[in-house]
């Protein structure tokens, strides 16, 4: 039985997020009116989420190449050489809108989507991270979102069996109506066994793998490309439901299948499911695709072509198969009790032909569908330079520290990360909580380090410097564990790109990110853009999350020691006392004024190279970021169960957020040697105190570490548990 | 010494357990849950952590009814050794090889962290390398690790010295702080904490290594 499709009306076009200009383009391409299913397919391919129509021309400017890059942006995930014939495959992706509407499932399926991107390339996921931004702690939605999102991230990743080794959690009123959930995953593969999405060969079977198709998520990508308003609750049915147990089996079956040689090309079904995956495989292989929808495994009765083409049911893959290996391939999926169905074939004509029970439901020029997506050079205005900052009153250092470590933004996050399995797979070298996560490459002496960073306050004040800073902080976090930064993934979360100010933030941040990635030799290999993060016209803080991966070679030791009684505290890098947009201003004085700290990329590189070169002289190391020297010293002492005595200094010196700095703990002899080496390398270094006793001291003011620890460790649970 | 590690579709600590066994000198075979028989000559069966069948129905309940578990039961009935970690402990209670049940954590959240355990008995091949009452640090990672049993069962376990490990700081509401228990013949151990995650220097702790390192000689002498 074929359901009568609705007629195409202006309202229907608008409700698909297609502008009148875009609809005119569709008419021009087809030379006729599209059917309802065809309109749905266009909306799926041309929405912001899938087409990058507002961002593409700017993304092209990013550095994406380097000798270490095996595959840059454009595939499911980026691929980077880590030596010995091995590669790390990684990407970060947002699931912001779904997580706000339905936090558990939104976050869970965000994790599921990014894991699928990684194993689709032939890599077994070995590490995950997540960067979460929530509204202010007292906003009525925040507590529910924190609980739901954290449980969703854990519920999916823990069951799937990937260690979650890092991430970020921040709170700011700008996220009250629009939280951010950015999920990162990295996998390990043999460099010569990477799988890509381009189909090849005519008349080859298109195979559907994994879970059945239901009505969940129909129109999800279109929803993710619109601003929110008070009708948001009505959008709940567009959020997908995840099943990590199926995903785990899909991963095992897919990796097993790849070993049989049956896979010609493969693409996961993410946003706009069957439509995007089929078009992508056909377009990249310069082939057409015919689908026979009655063969699609369906979870619900009487599904229409429109629903099947737009469903975002999770845990599904599409593959072009070597027909000679069909029996072998089918056996693998039967072993794992997953659906395996031939749903179409590759064809020589440039057509995307959708048949359902013998009726043609869509017949579109495939290459046009993929390549004619609109591309906008949206008007933008550069972000204005901020006004000079008002004076900052001096503050007792201990009072200032207590305010920071007692705030939801700078207290310890163990309430969050203890809900994530950080040790499954048995290769976790460093648990979450202090700096970058570190994973041993199974069966080798190599390690991979992972970090996720951005300081949205900086980006709002100064997009270019803020963009640079996000990359620089990631570089420092990798360096502080002794890893050489390799490459970067960016998850660009911004407001409505149709507003020139927002577009200006985007363009500026990308400029800064590009400069930093180039200067620090960590090219962008994958990424994701999330726009329209606004509610009732109020945008989020510009939040270009930077995920980065570093390598500790087999003959290198990581820097993972702790500070000990008697160790010297050494500060690497120059301190000018920059307090603009600092954590101190935000948390203690409730001010967000001043410029972002400027990033000297030469100094970043010089100081980073110095840390890695001198690793054998360094017991413990951390970068300086939010909260400056005092926060870094506290975190290192707290993690090491020792006190610290810092030399007396003014507020700007203690709390300033100048860049390119590290705090080191080492013994006296090592400190002397480091001073000598620093002088040779042109790196500024000085002693700022020592680790000793059981109190936190600055000059003559002090507090017992035990009391500070209670504040630091208790605040998150006291606020949200 | 030969060990089998059972692999359910949602097992995710199967490799970790196999690595720990192998590092301790055991010869390990991975056994798929749809198999009906264990390979011949198996001394030790390991049931790994993970989410055997997605934790649907109850953790471990569907796994306990899988074809291979009939063979595991027969192996245990013959006096064979069985070691269940985390989800493996849940499977062992569901198969009734061990008494009690693992309920949702009292805090209702998944908990992953390093946890102090106390070695309550040294009288088993699994625990004989430790000192009685020794405190060891072993990671936990579970949502349903709240050991529950009626008072008579707990008293029986205590009277027969079958409580292998207790928690130093009860993380999940377990009755009598129980973290791991032994079968009546002391050859089946189920425990929620993961000793295979504290078995190498790179793990940041090696308190779990002893449990494995000692197995080969203990089994040889047993």
PDB file of N, CA and C in Angstrom, chain A residues 665-721:
ATOM      1  N   UNK A 665      57.433  20.722  38.774  1.00  0.00           N
ATOM      2  CA  UNK A 665      57.962  20.301  40.069  1.00  0.00           C
ATOM      3  C   UNK A 665      59.160  19.389  39.823  1.00  0.00           C
ATOM      4  N   UNK A 666      60.248  19.645  40.539  1.00  0.00           N
ATOM      5  CA  UNK A 666      61.434  18.798  40.401  1.00  0.00           C
ATOM      6  C   UNK A 666      62.341  19.066  41.604  1.00  0.00           C
ATOM      7  N   UNK A 667      63.399  18.260  41.761  1.00  0.00           N
ATOM      8  CA  UNK A 667      64.269  18.493  42.906  1.00  0.00           C
ATOM      9  C   UNK A 667      65.268  19.613  42.591  1.00  0.00           C
ATOM     10  N   UNK A 668      66.049  19.959  43.581  1.00  0.00           N
ATOM     11  CA  UNK A 668      66.910  21.133  43.457  1.00  0.00           C
ATOM     12  C   UNK A 668      67.937  20.981  42.335  1.00  0.00           C
ATOM     13  N   UNK A 669      68.555  19.802  42.261  1.00  0.00           N
ATOM     14  CA  UNK A 669      69.566  19.575  41.220  1.00  0.00           C
ATOM     15  C   UNK A 669      68.944  19.664  39.826  1.00  0.00           C
ATOM     16  N   UNK A 670      67.780  19.069  39.709  1.00  0.00           N
ATOM     17  CA  UNK A 670      67.081  19.116  38.415  1.00  0.00           C
ATOM     18  C   UNK A 670      66.718  20.559  38.068  1.00  0.00           C
ATOM     19  N   UNK A 671      66.326  21.320  39.088  1.00  0.00           N
ATOM     20  CA  UNK A 671      65.967  22.726  38.854  1.00  0.00           C
ATOM     21  C   UNK A 671      67.165  23.506  38.323  1.00  0.00           C
ATOM     22  N   UNK A 672      68.320  23.257  38.914  1.00  0.00           N
ATOM     23  CA  UNK A 672      69.528  23.952  38.433  1.00  0.00           C
ATOM     24  C   UNK A 672      69.832  23.598  36.991  1.00  0.00           C
ATOM     25  N   UNK A 673      69.710  22.302  36.695  1.00  0.00           N
ATOM     26  CA  UNK A 673      69.979  21.857  35.334  1.00  0.00           C
ATOM     27  C   UNK A 673      68.974  22.474  34.360  1.00  0.00           C
ATOM     28  N   UNK A 674      67.711  22.538  34.776  1.00  0.00           N
ATOM     29  CA  UNK A 674      66.672  23.124  33.918  1.00  0.00           C
ATOM     30  C   UNK A 674      66.959  24.603  33.649  1.00  0.00           C
ATOM     31  N   UNK A 675      67.437  25.313  34.683  1.00  0.00           N
ATOM     32  CA  UNK A 675      67.762  26.740  34.517  1.00  0.00           C
ATOM     33  C   UNK A 675      68.847  26.909  33.450  1.00  0.00           C
ATOM     34  N   UNK A 676      69.843  26.042  33.526  1.00  0.00           N
ATOM     35  CA  UNK A 676      70.939  26.109  32.557  1.00  0.00           C
ATOM     36  C   UNK A 676      70.419  25.856  31.149  1.00  0.00           C
ATOM     37  N   UNK A 677      69.609  24.805  31.010  1.00  0.00           N
ATOM     38  CA  UNK A 677      69.076  24.450  29.690  1.00  0.00           C
ATOM     39  C   UNK A 677      68.150  25.555  29.169  1.00  0.00           C
ATOM     40  N   UNK A 678      67.377  26.142  30.058  1.00  0.00           N
ATOM     41  CA  UNK A 678      66.436  27.189  29.650  1.00  0.00           C
ATOM     42  C   UNK A 678      67.195  28.396  29.103  1.00  0.00           C
ATOM     43  N   UNK A 679      68.281  28.730  29.779  1.00  0.00           N
ATOM     44  CA  UNK A 679      69.087  29.868  29.324  1.00  0.00           C
ATOM     45  C   UNK A 679      69.596  29.614  27.904  1.00  0.00           C
ATOM     46  N   UNK A 680      70.040  28.367  27.675  1.00  0.00           N
ATOM     47  CA  UNK A 680      70.530  28.013  26.335  1.00  0.00           C
ATOM     48  C   UNK A 680      69.431  28.107  25.292  1.00  0.00           C
ATOM     49  N   UNK A 681      68.206  27.706  25.680  1.00  0.00           N
ATOM     50  CA  UNK A 681      67.099  27.654  24.717  1.00  0.00           C
ATOM     51  C   UNK A 681      66.373  28.987  24.593  1.00  0.00           C
ATOM     52  N   UNK A 682      66.785  29.969  25.372  1.00  0.00           N
ATOM     53  CA  UNK A 682      66.101  31.263  25.326  1.00  0.00           C
ATOM     54  C   UNK A 682      64.714  31.218  25.945  1.00  0.00           C
ATOM     55  N   UNK A 683      64.527  30.309  26.896  1.00  0.00           N
ATOM     56  CA  UNK A 683      63.229  30.150  27.564  1.00  0.00           C
ATOM     57  C   UNK A 683      63.316  30.791  28.941  1.00  0.00           C
ATOM     58  N   UNK A 684      62.311  31.584  29.294  1.00  0.00           N
ATOM     59  CA  UNK A 684      62.380  32.185  30.636  1.00  0.00           C
ATOM     60  C   UNK A 684      61.837  31.190  31.667  1.00  0.00           C
ATOM     61  N   UNK A 685      62.554  31.119  32.762  1.00  0.00           N
ATOM     62  CA  UNK A 685      62.202  30.158  33.807  1.00  0.00           C
ATOM     63  C   UNK A 685      62.591  30.768  35.135  1.00  0.00           C
ATOM     64  N   UNK A 686      61.778  30.558  36.156  1.00  0.00           N
ATOM     65  CA  UNK A 686      62.195  31.031  37.472  1.00  0.00           C
ATOM     66  C   UNK A 686      61.522  30.225  38.569  1.00  0.00           C
ATOM     67  N   UNK A 687      62.146  30.238  39.722  1.00  0.00           N
ATOM     68  CA  UNK A 687      61.566  29.551  40.876  1.00  0.00           C
ATOM     69  C   UNK A 687      60.476  30.438  41.458  1.00  0.00           C
ATOM     70  N   UNK A 688      59.320  29.838  41.760  1.00  0.00           N
ATOM     71  CA  UNK A 688      58.222  30.620  42.349  1.00  0.00           C
ATOM     72  C   UNK A 688      57.824  30.095  43.721  1.00  0.00           C
ATOM     73  N   UNK A 689      58.563  29.103  44.226  1.00  0.00           N
ATOM     74  CA  UNK A 689      58.224  28.579  45.544  1.00  0.00           C
ATOM     75  C   UNK A 689      58.635  27.135  45.654  1.00  0.00           C
ATOM     76  N   UNK A 690      58.094  26.432  46.654  1.00  0.00           N
ATOM     77  CA  UNK A 690      58.371  25.000  46.722  1.00  0.00           C
ATOM     78  C   UNK A 690      57.211  24.208  47.293  1.00  0.00           C
ATOM     79  N   UNK A 691      57.242  22.923  47.000  1.00  0.00           N
ATOM     80  CA  UNK A 691      56.206  22.015  47.492  1.00  0.00           C
ATOM     81  C   UNK A 691      56.656  21.487  48.836  1.00  0.00           C
ATOM     82  N   UNK A 692      55.823  21.743  49.852  1.00  0.00           N
ATOM     83  CA  UNK A 692      56.235  21.339  51.195  1.00  0.00           C
ATOM     84  C   UNK A 692      55.054  21.386  52.154  1.00  0.00           C
ATOM     85  N   UNK A 693      55.128  20.554  53.188  1.00  0.00           N
ATOM     86  CA  UNK A 693      54.167  20.607  54.286  1.00  0.00           C
ATOM     87  C   UNK A 693      52.764  20.213  53.889  1.00  0.00           C
ATOM     88  N   UNK A 694      51.804  20.705  54.669  1.00  0.00           N
ATOM     89  CA  UNK A 694      50.421  20.343  54.385  1.00  0.00           C
ATOM     90  C   UNK A 694      49.513  21.572  54.342  1.00  0.00           C
ATOM     91  N   UNK A 695      50.140  22.710  53.972  1.00  0.00           N
ATOM     92  CA  UNK A 695      49.351  23.937  53.841  1.00  0.00           C
ATOM     93  C   UNK A 695      49.613  24.568  52.483  1.00  0.00           C
ATOM     94  N   UNK A 696      48.664  25.389  52.050  1.00  0.00           N
ATOM     95  CA  UNK A 696      48.863  26.187  50.851  1.00  0.00           C
ATOM     96  C   UNK A 696      49.223  27.588  51.314  1.00  0.00           C
ATOM     97  N   UNK A 697      50.434  28.027  51.007  1.00  0.00           N
ATOM     98  CA  UNK A 697      50.912  29.318  51.486  1.00  0.00           C
ATOM     99  C   UNK A 697      51.257  30.228  50.322  1.00  0.00           C
ATOM    100  N   UNK A 698      50.909  31.508  50.488  1.00  0.00           N
ATOM    101  CA  UNK A 698      51.425  32.528  49.571  1.00  0.00           C
ATOM    102  C   UNK A 698      51.984  33.631  50.455  1.00  0.00           C
ATOM    103  N   UNK A 699      53.306  33.775  50.446  1.00  0.00           N
ATOM    104  CA  UNK A 699      53.909  34.742  51.359  1.00  0.00           C
ATOM    105  C   UNK A 699      53.515  34.374  52.784  1.00  0.00           C
ATOM    106  N   UNK A 700      52.812  35.290  53.465  1.00  0.00           N
ATOM    107  CA  UNK A 700      52.502  35.037  54.863  1.00  0.00           C
ATOM    108  C   UNK A 700      51.065  34.564  55.084  1.00  0.00           C
ATOM    109  N   UNK A 701      50.287  34.465  54.013  1.00  0.00           N
ATOM    110  CA  UNK A 701      48.912  33.998  54.197  1.00  0.00           C
ATOM    111  C   UNK A 701      48.824  32.519  53.813  1.00  0.00           C
ATOM    112  N   UNK A 702      48.013  31.740  54.529  1.00  0.00           N
ATOM    113  CA  UNK A 702      47.968  30.306  54.254  1.00  0.00           C
ATOM    114  C   UNK A 702      46.652  29.677  54.684  1.00  0.00           C
ATOM    115  N   UNK A 703      46.423  28.467  54.170  1.00  0.00           N
ATOM    116  CA  UNK A 703      45.268  27.667  54.583  1.00  0.00           C
ATOM    117  C   UNK A 703      45.681  26.206  54.526  1.00  0.00           C
ATOM    118  N   UNK A 704      45.118  25.377  55.436  1.00  0.00           N
ATOM    119  CA  UNK A 704      45.451  23.948  55.392  1.00  0.00           C
ATOM    120  C   UNK A 704      44.984  23.327  54.073  1.00  0.00           C
ATOM    121  N   UNK A 705      45.818  22.501  53.465  1.00  0.00           N
ATOM    122  CA  UNK A 705      45.430  21.826  52.218  1.00  0.00           C
ATOM    123  C   UNK A 705      44.155  21.012  52.428  1.00  0.00           C
ATOM    124  N   UNK A 706      44.017  20.414  53.617  1.00  0.00           N
ATOM    125  CA  UNK A 706      42.846  19.570  53.867  1.00  0.00           C
ATOM    126  C   UNK A 706      41.556  20.379  53.708  1.00  0.00           C
ATOM    127  N   UNK A 707      41.571  21.625  54.196  1.00  0.00           N
ATOM    128  CA  UNK A 707      40.361  22.448  54.084  1.00  0.00           C
ATOM    129  C   UNK A 707      40.090  22.802  52.624  1.00  0.00           C
ATOM    130  N   UNK A 708      41.160  23.148  51.918  1.00  0.00           N
ATOM    131  CA  UNK A 708      40.992  23.522  50.509  1.00  0.00           C
ATOM    132  C   UNK A 708      40.525  22.321  49.699  1.00  0.00           C
ATOM    133  N   UNK A 709      41.065  21.160  50.049  1.00  0.00           N
ATOM    134  CA  UNK A 709      40.687  19.940  49.341  1.00  0.00           C
ATOM    135  C   UNK A 709      39.192  19.668  49.517  1.00  0.00           C
ATOM    136  N   UNK A 710      38.715  19.897  50.714  1.00  0.00           N
ATOM    137  CA  UNK A 710      37.294  19.668  50.973  1.00  0.00           C
ATOM    138  C   UNK A 710      36.434  20.562  50.081  1.00  0.00           C
ATOM    139  N   UNK A 711      36.839  21.813  49.961  1.00  0.00           N
ATOM    140  CA  UNK A 711      36.091  22.739  49.095  1.00  0.00           C
ATOM    141  C   UNK A 711      36.177  22.267  47.644  1.00  0.00           C
ATOM    142  N   UNK A 712      37.420  21.998  47.215  1.00  0.00           N
ATOM    143  CA  UNK A 712      37.685  21.651  45.824  1.00  0.00           C
ATOM    144  C   UNK A 712      36.959  20.367  45.407  1.00  0.00           C
ATOM    145  N   UNK A 713      37.007  19.380  46.293  1.00  0.00           N
ATOM    146  CA  UNK A 713      36.423  18.073  45.958  1.00  0.00           C
ATOM    147  C   UNK A 713      34.920  18.019  46.209  1.00  0.00           C
ATOM    148  N   UNK A 714      34.426  18.924  47.035  1.00  0.00           N
ATOM    149  CA  UNK A 714      33.020  18.798  47.442  1.00  0.00           C
ATOM    150  C   UNK A 714      32.040  19.659  46.666  1.00  0.00           C
ATOM    151  N   UNK A 715      32.549  20.719  46.042  1.00  0.00           N
ATOM    152  CA  UNK A 715      31.636  21.723  45.489  1.00  0.00           C
ATOM    153  C   UNK A 715      30.704  21.169  44.411  1.00  0.00           C
ATOM    154  N   UNK A 716      31.236  20.360  43.528  1.00  0.00           N
ATOM    155  CA  UNK A 716      30.397  19.907  42.407  1.00  0.00           C
ATOM    156  C   UNK A 716      29.217  19.068  42.918  1.00  0.00           C
ATOM    157  N   UNK A 717      29.536  18.093  43.768  1.00  0.00           N
ATOM    158  CA  UNK A 717      28.473  17.233  44.296  1.00  0.00           C
ATOM    159  C   UNK A 717      27.529  18.036  45.185  1.00  0.00           C
ATOM    160  N   UNK A 718      28.063  18.963  45.990  1.00  0.00           N
ATOM    161  CA  UNK A 718      27.198  19.776  46.847  1.00  0.00           C
ATOM    162  C   UNK A 718      26.209  20.582  46.008  1.00  0.00           C
ATOM    163  N   UNK A 719      26.632  20.981  44.835  1.00  0.00           N
ATOM    164  CA  UNK A 719      25.782  21.819  43.991  1.00  0.00           C
ATOM    165  C   UNK A 719      24.762  20.997  43.206  1.00  0.00           C
ATOM    166  N   UNK A 720      25.200  19.844  42.711  1.00  0.00           N
ATOM    167  CA  UNK A 720      24.347  19.144  41.745  1.00  0.00           C
ATOM    168  C   UNK A 720      23.835  17.768  42.186  1.00  0.00           C
ATOM    169  N   UNK A 721      24.496  17.134  43.155  1.00  0.00           N
ATOM    170  CA  UNK A 721      24.120  15.739  43.458  1.00  0.00           C
ATOM    171  C   UNK A 721      22.732  15.681  44.086  1.00  0.00           C
TER     172      UNK A 721
END
